[in-house]
mmCIF file of N, CA and C in Angstrom:
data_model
loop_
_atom_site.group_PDB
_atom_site.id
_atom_site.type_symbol
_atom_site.label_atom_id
_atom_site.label_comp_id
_atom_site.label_asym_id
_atom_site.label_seq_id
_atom_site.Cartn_x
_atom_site.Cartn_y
_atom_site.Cartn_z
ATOM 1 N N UNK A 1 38.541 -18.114 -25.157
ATOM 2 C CA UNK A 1 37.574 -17.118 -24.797
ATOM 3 C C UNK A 1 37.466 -17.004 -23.280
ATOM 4 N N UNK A 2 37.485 -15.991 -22.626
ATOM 5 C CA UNK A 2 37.262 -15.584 -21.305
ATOM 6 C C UNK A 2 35.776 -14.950 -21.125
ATOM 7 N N UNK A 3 35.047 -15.201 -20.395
ATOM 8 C CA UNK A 3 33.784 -15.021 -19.914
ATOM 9 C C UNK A 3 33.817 -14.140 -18.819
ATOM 10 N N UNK A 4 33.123 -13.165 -18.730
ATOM 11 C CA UNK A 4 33.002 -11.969 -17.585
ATOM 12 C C UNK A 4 31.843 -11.994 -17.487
ATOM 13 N N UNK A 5 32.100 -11.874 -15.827
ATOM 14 C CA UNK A 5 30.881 -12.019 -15.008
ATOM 15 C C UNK A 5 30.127 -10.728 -15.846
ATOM 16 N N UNK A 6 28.678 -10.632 -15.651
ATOM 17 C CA UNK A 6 28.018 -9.695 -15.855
ATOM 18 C C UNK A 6 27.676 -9.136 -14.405
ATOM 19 N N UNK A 7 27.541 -7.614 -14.022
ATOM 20 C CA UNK A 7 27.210 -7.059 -13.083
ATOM 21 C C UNK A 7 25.509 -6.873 -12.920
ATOM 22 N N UNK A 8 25.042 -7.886 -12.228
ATOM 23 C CA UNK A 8 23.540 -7.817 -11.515
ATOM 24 C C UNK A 8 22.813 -6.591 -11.107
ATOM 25 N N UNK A 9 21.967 -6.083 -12.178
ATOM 26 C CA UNK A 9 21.215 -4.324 -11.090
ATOM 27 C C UNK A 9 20.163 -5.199 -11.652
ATOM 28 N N UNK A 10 19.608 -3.923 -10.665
ATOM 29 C CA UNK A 10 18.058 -3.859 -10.365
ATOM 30 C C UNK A 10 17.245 -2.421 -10.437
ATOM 31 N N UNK A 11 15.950 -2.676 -10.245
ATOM 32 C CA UNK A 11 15.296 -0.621 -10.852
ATOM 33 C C UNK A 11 15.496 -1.071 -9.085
ATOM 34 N N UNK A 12 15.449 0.723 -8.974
ATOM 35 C CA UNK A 12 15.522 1.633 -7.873
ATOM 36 C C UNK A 12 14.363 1.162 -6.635
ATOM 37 N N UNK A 13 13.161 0.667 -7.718
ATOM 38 C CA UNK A 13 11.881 0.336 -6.828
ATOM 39 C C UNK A 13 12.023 -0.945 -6.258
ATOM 40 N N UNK A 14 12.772 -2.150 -6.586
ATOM 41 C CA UNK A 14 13.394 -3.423 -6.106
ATOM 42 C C UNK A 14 14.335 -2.953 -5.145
ATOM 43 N N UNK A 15 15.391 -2.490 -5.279
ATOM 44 C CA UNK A 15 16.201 -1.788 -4.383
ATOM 45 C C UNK A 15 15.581 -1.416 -2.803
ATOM 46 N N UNK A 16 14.972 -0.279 -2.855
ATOM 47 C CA UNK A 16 14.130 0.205 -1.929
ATOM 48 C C UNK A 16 13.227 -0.846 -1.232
ATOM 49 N N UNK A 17 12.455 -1.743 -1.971
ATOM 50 C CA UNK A 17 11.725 -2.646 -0.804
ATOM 51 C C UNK A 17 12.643 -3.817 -0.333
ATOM 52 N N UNK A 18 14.044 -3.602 -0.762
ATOM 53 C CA UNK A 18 15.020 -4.870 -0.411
ATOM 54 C C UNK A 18 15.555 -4.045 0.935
ATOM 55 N N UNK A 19 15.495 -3.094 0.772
ATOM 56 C CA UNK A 19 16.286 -2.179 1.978
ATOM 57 C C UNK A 19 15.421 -1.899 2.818
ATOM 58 N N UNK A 20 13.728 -2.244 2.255
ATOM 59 C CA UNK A 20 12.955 -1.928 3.698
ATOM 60 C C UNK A 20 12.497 -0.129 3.455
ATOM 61 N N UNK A 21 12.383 0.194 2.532
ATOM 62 C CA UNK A 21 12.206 1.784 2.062
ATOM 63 C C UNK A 21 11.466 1.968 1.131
ATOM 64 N N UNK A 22 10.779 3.359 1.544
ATOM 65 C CA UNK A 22 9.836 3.925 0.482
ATOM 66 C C UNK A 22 10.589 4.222 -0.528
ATOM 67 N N UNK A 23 10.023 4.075 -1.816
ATOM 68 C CA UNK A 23 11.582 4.333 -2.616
ATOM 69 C C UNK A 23 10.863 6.246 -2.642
ATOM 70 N N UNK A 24 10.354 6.386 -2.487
ATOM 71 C CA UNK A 24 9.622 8.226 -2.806
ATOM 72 C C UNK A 24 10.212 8.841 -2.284
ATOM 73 N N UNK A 25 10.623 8.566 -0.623
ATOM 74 C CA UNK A 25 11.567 9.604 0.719
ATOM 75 C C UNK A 25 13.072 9.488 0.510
ATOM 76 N N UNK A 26 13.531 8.057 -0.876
ATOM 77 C CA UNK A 26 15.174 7.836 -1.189
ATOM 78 C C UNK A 26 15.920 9.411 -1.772
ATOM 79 N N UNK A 27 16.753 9.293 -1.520
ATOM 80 C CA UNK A 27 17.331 10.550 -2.651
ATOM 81 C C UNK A 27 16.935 10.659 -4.409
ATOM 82 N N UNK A 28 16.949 11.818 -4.289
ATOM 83 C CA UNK A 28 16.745 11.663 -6.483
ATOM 84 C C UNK A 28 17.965 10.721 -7.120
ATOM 85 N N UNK A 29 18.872 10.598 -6.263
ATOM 86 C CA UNK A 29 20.246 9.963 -7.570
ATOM 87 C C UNK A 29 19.642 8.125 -6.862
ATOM 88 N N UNK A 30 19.064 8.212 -6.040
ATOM 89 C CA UNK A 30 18.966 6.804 -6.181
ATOM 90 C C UNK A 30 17.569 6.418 -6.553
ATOM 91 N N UNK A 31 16.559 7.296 -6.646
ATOM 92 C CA UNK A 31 15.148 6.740 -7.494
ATOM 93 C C UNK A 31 15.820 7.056 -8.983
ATOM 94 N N UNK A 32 16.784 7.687 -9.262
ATOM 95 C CA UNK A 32 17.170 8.260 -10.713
ATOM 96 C C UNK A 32 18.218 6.594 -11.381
ATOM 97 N N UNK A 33 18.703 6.421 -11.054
ATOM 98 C CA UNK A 33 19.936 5.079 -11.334
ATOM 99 C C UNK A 33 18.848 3.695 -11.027
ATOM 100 N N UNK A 34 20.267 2.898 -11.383
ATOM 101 C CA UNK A 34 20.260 1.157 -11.055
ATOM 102 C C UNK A 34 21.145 1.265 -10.301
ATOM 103 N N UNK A 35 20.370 0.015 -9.393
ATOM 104 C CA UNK A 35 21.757 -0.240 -8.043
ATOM 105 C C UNK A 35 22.244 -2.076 -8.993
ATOM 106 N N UNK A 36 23.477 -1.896 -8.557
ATOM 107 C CA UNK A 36 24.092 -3.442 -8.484
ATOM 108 C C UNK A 36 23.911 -4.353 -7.464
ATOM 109 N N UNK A 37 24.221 -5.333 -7.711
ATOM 110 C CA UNK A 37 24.117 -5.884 -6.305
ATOM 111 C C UNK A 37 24.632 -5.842 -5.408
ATOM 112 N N UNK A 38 26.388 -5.597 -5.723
ATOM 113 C CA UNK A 38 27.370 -4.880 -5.091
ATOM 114 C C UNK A 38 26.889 -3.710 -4.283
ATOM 115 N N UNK A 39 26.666 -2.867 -4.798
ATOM 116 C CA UNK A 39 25.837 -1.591 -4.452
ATOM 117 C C UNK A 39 24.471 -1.989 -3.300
ATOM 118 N N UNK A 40 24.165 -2.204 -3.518
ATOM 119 C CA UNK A 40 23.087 -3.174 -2.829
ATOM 120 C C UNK A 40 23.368 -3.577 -1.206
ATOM 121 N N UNK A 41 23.861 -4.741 -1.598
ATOM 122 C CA UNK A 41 25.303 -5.070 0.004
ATOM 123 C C UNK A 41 25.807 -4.016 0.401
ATOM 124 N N UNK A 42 26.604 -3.378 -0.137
ATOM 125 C CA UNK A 42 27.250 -2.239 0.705
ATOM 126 C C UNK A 42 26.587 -1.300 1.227
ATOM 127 N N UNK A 43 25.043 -0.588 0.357
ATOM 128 C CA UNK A 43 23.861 -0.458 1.226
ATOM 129 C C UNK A 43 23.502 -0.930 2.924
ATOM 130 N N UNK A 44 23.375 -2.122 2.430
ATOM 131 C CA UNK A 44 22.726 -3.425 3.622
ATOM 132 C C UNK A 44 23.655 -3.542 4.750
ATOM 133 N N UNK A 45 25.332 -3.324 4.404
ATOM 134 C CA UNK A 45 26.204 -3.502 5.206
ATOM 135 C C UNK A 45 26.621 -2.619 5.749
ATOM 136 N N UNK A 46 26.638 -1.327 5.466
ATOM 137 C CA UNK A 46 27.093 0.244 5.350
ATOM 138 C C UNK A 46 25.987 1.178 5.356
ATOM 139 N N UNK A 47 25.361 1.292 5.828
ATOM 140 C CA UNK A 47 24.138 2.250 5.399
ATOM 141 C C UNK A 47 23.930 3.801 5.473
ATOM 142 N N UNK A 48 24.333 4.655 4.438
ATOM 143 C CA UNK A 48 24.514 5.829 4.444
ATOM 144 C C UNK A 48 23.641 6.672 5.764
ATOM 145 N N UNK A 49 23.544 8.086 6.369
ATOM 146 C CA UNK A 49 23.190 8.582 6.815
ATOM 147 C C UNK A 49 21.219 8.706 6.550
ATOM 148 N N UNK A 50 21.193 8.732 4.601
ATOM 149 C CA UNK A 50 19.958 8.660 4.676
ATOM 150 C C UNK A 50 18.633 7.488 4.655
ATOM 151 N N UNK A 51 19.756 6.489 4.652
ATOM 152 C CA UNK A 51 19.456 5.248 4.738
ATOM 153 C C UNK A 51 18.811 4.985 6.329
ATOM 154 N N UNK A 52 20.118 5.201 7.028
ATOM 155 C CA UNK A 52 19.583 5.224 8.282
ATOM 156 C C UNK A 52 18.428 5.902 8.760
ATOM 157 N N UNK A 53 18.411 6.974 8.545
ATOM 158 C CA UNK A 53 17.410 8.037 8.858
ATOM 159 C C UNK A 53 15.921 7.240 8.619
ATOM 160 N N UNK A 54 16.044 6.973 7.411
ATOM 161 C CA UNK A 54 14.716 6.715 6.748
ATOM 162 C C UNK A 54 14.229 5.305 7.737
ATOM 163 N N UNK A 55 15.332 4.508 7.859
ATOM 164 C CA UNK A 55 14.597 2.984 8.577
ATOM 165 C C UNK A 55 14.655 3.695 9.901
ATOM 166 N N UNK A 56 15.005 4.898 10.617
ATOM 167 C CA UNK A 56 14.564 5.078 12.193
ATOM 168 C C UNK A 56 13.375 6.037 12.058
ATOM 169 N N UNK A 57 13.314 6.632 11.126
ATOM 170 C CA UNK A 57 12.011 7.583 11.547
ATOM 171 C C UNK A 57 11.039 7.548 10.454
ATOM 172 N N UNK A 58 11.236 7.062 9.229
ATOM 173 C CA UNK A 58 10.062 6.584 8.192
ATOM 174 C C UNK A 58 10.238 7.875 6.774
ATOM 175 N N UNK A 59 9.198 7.809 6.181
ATOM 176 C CA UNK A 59 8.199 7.398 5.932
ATOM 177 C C UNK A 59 8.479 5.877 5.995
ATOM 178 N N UNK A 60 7.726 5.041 6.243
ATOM 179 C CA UNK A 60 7.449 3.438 6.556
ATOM 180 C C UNK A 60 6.839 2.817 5.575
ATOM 181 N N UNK A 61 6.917 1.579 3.791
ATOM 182 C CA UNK A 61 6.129 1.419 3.392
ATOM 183 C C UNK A 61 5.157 0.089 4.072
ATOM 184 N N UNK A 62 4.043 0.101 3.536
ATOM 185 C CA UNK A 62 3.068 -0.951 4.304
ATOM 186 C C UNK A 62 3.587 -1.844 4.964
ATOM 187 N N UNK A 63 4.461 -2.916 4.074
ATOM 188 C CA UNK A 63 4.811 -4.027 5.006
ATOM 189 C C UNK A 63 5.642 -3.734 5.950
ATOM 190 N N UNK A 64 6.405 -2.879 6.181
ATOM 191 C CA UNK A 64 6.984 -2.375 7.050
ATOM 192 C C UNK A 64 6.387 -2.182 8.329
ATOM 193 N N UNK A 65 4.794 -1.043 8.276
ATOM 194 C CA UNK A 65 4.394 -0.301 9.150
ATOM 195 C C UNK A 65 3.456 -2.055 9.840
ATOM 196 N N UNK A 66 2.984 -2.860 8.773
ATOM 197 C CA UNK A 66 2.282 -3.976 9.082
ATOM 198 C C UNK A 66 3.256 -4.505 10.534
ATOM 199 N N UNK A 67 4.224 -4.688 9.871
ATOM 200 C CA UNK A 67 5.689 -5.867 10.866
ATOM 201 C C UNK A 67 5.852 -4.856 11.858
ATOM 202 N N UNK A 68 5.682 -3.344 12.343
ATOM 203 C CA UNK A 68 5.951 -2.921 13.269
ATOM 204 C C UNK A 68 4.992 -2.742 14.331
ATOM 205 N N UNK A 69 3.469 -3.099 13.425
ATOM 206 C CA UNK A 69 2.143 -2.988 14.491
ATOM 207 C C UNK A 69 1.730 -4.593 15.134
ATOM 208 N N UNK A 70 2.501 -5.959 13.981
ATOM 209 C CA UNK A 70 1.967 -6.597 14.409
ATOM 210 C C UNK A 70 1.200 -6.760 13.536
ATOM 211 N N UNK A 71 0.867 -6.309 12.568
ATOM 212 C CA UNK A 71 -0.806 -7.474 11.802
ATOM 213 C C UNK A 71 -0.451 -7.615 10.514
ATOM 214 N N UNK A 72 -0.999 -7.790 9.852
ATOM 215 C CA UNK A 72 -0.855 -8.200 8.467
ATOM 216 C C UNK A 72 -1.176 -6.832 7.478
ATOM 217 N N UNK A 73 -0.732 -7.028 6.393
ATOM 218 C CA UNK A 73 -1.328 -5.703 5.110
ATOM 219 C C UNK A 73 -2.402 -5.656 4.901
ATOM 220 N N UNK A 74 -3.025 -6.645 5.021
ATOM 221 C CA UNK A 74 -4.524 -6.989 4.610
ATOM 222 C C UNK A 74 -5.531 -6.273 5.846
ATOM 223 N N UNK A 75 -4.694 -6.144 6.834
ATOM 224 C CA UNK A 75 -5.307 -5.445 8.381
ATOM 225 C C UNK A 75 -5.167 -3.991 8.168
ATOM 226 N N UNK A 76 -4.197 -3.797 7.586
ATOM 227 C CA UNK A 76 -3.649 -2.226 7.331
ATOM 228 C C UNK A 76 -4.882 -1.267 6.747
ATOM 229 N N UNK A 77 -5.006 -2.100 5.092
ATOM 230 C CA UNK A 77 -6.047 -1.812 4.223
ATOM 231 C C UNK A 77 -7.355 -1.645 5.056
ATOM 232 N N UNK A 78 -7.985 -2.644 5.411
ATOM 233 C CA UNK A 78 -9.100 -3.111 6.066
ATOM 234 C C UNK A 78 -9.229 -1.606 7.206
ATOM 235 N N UNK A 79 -8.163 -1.285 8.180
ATOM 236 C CA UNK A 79 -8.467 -0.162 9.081
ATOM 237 C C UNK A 79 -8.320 1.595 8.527
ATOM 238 N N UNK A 80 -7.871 1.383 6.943
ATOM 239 C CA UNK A 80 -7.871 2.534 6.291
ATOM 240 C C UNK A 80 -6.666 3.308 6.509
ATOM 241 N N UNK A 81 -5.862 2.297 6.257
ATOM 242 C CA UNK A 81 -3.855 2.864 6.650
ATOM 243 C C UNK A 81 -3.694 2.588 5.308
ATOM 244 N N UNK A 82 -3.903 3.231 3.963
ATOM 245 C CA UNK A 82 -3.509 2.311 2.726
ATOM 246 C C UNK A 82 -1.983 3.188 2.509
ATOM 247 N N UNK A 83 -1.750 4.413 3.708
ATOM 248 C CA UNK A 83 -0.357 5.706 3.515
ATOM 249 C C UNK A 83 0.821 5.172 4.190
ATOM 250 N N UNK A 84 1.795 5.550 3.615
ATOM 251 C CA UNK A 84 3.026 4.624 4.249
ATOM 252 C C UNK A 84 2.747 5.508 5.763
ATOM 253 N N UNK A 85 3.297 5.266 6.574
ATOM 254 C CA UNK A 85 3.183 6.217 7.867
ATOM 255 C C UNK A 85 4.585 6.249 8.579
ATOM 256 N N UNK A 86 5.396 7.168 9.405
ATOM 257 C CA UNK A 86 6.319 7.766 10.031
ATOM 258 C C UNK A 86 6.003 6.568 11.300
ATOM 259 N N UNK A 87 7.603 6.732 11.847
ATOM 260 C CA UNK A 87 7.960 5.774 13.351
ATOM 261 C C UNK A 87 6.607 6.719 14.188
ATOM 262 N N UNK A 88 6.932 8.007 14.057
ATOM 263 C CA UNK A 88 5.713 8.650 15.352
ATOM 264 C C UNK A 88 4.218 8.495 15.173
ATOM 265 N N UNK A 89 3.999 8.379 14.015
ATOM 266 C CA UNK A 89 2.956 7.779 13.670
ATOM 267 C C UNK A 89 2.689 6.317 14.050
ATOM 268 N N UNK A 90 3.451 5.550 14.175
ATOM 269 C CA UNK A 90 3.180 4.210 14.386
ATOM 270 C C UNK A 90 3.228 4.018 15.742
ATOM 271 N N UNK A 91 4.147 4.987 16.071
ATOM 272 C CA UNK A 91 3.680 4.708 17.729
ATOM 273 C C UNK A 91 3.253 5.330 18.395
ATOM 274 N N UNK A 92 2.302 6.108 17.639
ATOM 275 C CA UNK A 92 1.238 7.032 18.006
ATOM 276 C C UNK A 92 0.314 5.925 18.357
ATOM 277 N N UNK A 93 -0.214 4.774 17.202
ATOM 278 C CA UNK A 93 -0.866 3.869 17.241
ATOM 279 C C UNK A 93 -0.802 2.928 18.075
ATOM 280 N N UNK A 94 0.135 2.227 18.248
ATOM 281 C CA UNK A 94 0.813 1.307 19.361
ATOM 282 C C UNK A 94 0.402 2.217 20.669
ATOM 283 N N UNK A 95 0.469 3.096 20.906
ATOM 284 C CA UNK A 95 0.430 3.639 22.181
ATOM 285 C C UNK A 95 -1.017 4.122 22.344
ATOM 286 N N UNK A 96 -2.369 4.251 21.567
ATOM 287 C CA UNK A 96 -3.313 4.475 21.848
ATOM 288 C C UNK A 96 -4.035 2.396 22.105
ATOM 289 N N UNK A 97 -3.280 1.816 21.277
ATOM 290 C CA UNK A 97 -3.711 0.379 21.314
ATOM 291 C C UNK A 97 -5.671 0.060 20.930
ATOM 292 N N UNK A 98 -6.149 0.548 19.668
ATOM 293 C CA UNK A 98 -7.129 0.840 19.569
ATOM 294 C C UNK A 98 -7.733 -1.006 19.298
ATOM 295 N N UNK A 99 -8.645 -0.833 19.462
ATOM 296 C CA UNK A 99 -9.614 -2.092 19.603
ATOM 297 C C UNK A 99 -9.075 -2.986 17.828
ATOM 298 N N UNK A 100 -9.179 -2.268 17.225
ATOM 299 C CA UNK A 100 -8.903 -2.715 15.742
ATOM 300 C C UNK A 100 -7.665 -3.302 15.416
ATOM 301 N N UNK A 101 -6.826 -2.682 15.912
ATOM 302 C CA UNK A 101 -5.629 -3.109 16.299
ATOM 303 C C UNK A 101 -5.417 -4.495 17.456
ATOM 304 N N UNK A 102 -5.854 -4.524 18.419
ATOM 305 C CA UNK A 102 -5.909 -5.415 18.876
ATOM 306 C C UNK A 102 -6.216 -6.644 18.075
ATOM 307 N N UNK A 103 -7.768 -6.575 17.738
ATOM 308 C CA UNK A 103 -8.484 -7.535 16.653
ATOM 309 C C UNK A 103 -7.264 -8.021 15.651
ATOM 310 N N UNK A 104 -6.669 -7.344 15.036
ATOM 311 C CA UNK A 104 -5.770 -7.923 13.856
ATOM 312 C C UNK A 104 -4.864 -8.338 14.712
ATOM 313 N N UNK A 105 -4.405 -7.822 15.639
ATOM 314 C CA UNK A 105 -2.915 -9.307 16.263
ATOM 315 C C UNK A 105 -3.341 -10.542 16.237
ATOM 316 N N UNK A 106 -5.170 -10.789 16.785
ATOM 317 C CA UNK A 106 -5.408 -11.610 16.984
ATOM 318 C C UNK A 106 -5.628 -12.755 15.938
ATOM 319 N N UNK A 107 -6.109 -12.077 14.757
ATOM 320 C CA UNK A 107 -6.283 -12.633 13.112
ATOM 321 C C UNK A 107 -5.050 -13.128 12.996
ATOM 322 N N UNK A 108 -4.177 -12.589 13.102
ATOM 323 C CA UNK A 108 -2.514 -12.976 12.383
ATOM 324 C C UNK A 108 -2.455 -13.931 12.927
ATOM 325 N N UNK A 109 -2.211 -13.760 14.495
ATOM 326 C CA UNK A 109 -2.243 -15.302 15.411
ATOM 327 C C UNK A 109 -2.902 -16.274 14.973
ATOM 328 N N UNK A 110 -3.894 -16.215 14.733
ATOM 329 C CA UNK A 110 -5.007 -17.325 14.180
ATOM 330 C C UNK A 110 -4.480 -17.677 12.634
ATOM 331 N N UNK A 111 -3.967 -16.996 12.215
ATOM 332 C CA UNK A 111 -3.456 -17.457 10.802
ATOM 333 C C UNK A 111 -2.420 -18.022 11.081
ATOM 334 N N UNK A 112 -1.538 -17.315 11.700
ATOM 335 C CA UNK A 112 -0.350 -17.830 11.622
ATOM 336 C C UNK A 112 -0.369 -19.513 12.154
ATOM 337 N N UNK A 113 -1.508 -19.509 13.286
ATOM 338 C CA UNK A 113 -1.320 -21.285 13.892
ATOM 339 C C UNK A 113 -2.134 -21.875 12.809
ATOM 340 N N UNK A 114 -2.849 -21.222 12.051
ATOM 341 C CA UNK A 114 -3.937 -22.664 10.939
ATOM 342 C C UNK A 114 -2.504 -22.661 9.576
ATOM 343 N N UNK A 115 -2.129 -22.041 9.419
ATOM 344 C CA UNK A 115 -0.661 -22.179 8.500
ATOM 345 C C UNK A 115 -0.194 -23.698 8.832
ATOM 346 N N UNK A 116 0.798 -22.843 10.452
ATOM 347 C CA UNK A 116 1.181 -23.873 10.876
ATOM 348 C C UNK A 116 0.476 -25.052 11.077
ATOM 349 N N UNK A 117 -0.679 -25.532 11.251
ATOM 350 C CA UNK A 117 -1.474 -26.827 11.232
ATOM 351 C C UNK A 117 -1.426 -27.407 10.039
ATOM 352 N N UNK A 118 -1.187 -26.715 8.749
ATOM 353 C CA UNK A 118 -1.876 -26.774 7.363
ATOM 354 C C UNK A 118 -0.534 -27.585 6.827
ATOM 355 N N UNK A 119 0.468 -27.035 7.105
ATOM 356 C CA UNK A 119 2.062 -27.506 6.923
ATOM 357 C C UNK A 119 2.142 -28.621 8.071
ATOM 358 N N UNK A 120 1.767 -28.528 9.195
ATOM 359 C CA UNK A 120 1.657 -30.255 9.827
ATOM 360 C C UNK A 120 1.377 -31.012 9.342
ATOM 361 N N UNK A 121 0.082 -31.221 8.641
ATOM 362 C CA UNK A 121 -0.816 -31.955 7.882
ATOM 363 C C UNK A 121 -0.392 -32.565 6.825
ATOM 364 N N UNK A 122 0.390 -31.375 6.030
ATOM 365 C CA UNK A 122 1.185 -31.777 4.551
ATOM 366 C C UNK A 122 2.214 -32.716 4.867
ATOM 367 N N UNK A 123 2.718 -32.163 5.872
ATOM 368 C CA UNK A 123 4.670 -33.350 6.468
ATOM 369 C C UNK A 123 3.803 -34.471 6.912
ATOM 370 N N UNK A 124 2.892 -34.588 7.373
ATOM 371 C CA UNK A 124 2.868 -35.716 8.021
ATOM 372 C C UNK A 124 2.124 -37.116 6.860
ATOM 373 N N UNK A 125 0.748 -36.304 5.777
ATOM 374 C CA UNK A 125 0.939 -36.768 4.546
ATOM 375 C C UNK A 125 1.782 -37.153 3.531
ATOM 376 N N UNK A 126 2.504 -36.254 3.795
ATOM 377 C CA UNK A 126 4.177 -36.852 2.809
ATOM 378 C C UNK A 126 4.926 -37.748 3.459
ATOM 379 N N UNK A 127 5.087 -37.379 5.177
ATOM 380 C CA UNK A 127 5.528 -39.132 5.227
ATOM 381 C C UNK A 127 4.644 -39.910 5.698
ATOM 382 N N UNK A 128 3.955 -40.190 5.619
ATOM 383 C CA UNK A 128 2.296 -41.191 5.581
ATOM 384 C C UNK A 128 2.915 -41.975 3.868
ATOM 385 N N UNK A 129 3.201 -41.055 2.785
ATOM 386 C CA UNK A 129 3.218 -41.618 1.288
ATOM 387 C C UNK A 129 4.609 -42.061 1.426
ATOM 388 N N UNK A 130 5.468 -41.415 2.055
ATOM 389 C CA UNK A 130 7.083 -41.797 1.832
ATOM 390 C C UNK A 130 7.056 -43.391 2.782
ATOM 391 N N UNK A 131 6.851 -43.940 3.801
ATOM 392 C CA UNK A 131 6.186 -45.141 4.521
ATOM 393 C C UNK A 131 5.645 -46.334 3.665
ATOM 394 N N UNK A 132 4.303 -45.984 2.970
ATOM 395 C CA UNK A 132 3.507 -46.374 1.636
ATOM 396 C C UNK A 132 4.483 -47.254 0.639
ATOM 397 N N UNK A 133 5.435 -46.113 0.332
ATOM 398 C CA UNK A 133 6.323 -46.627 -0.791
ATOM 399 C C UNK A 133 7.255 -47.217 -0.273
ATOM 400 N N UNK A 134 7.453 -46.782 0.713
ATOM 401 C CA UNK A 134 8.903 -48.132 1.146
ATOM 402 C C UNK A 134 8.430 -49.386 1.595
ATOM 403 N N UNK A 135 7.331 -49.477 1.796
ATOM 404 C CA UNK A 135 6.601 -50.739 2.143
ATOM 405 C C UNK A 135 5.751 -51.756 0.739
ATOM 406 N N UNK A 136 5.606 -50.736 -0.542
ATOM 407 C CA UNK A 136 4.909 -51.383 -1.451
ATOM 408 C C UNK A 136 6.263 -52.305 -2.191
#
């Protein structure tokens, strides 16, 4: 008996947030199909005209527009951005630099270092126990 690989897809809506895309602004034949994974890569590696288009000028979905302002999704929501938004749109924002905006870089920062403290804490507990046991 010979065994064949099976070919790996995915829906259209996995696709699209792997590529960083609204899947709504994709073409109809690709919200319409399954991509492979093959398909996929050659996407990621090759990126058609509307591919490109879409990651330089948007529509942008959240986590996207989040990673290009700087704050988190949870900041997005909170300032009443729940709409994917366009590159000119985002740096419409970036370029007015509104107080709210500011505020959330600063949240992320603050998260991001109590994370990092939180994961210090854990390594240094785990080898605090890994020590423990080589000594019991």
């Amino acid at each position: 008996m010979t065994s064949r690989k099976t070919v790996q897809t995915m829906k259209p809506a996995t696709a699209a947030k792997k590529l960083g895309v609204l899947l709504e602004a994709t073409p109809a034949d690709f919200q319409e199909g399954v991509v492979s994974r093959d398909e996929l890569n050659a996407l990621q590696a090759d990126p058609p005209e509307w591919l490109r288009d879409l990651r330089r000028n948007g529509p942008h979905p959240r986590p996207v527009v989040a990673a290009k302002l700087g704050i988190s999704i949870s900041g997005l929501t909170r300032n009443g951005y729940a709409d994917p938004l366009t590159t000119e749109q985002i740096n419409a924002i970036r370029d007015e630099d509104p107080e709210w905006l500011q505020q959330e870089r600063t949240t992320r920062v603050e998260a991001r270092r109590e994370e990092e403290r939180a994961q210090a804490r854990k390594a240094a507990k785990a080898e605090n126990s890994a020590k423990t046991r080589e000594n019991s």
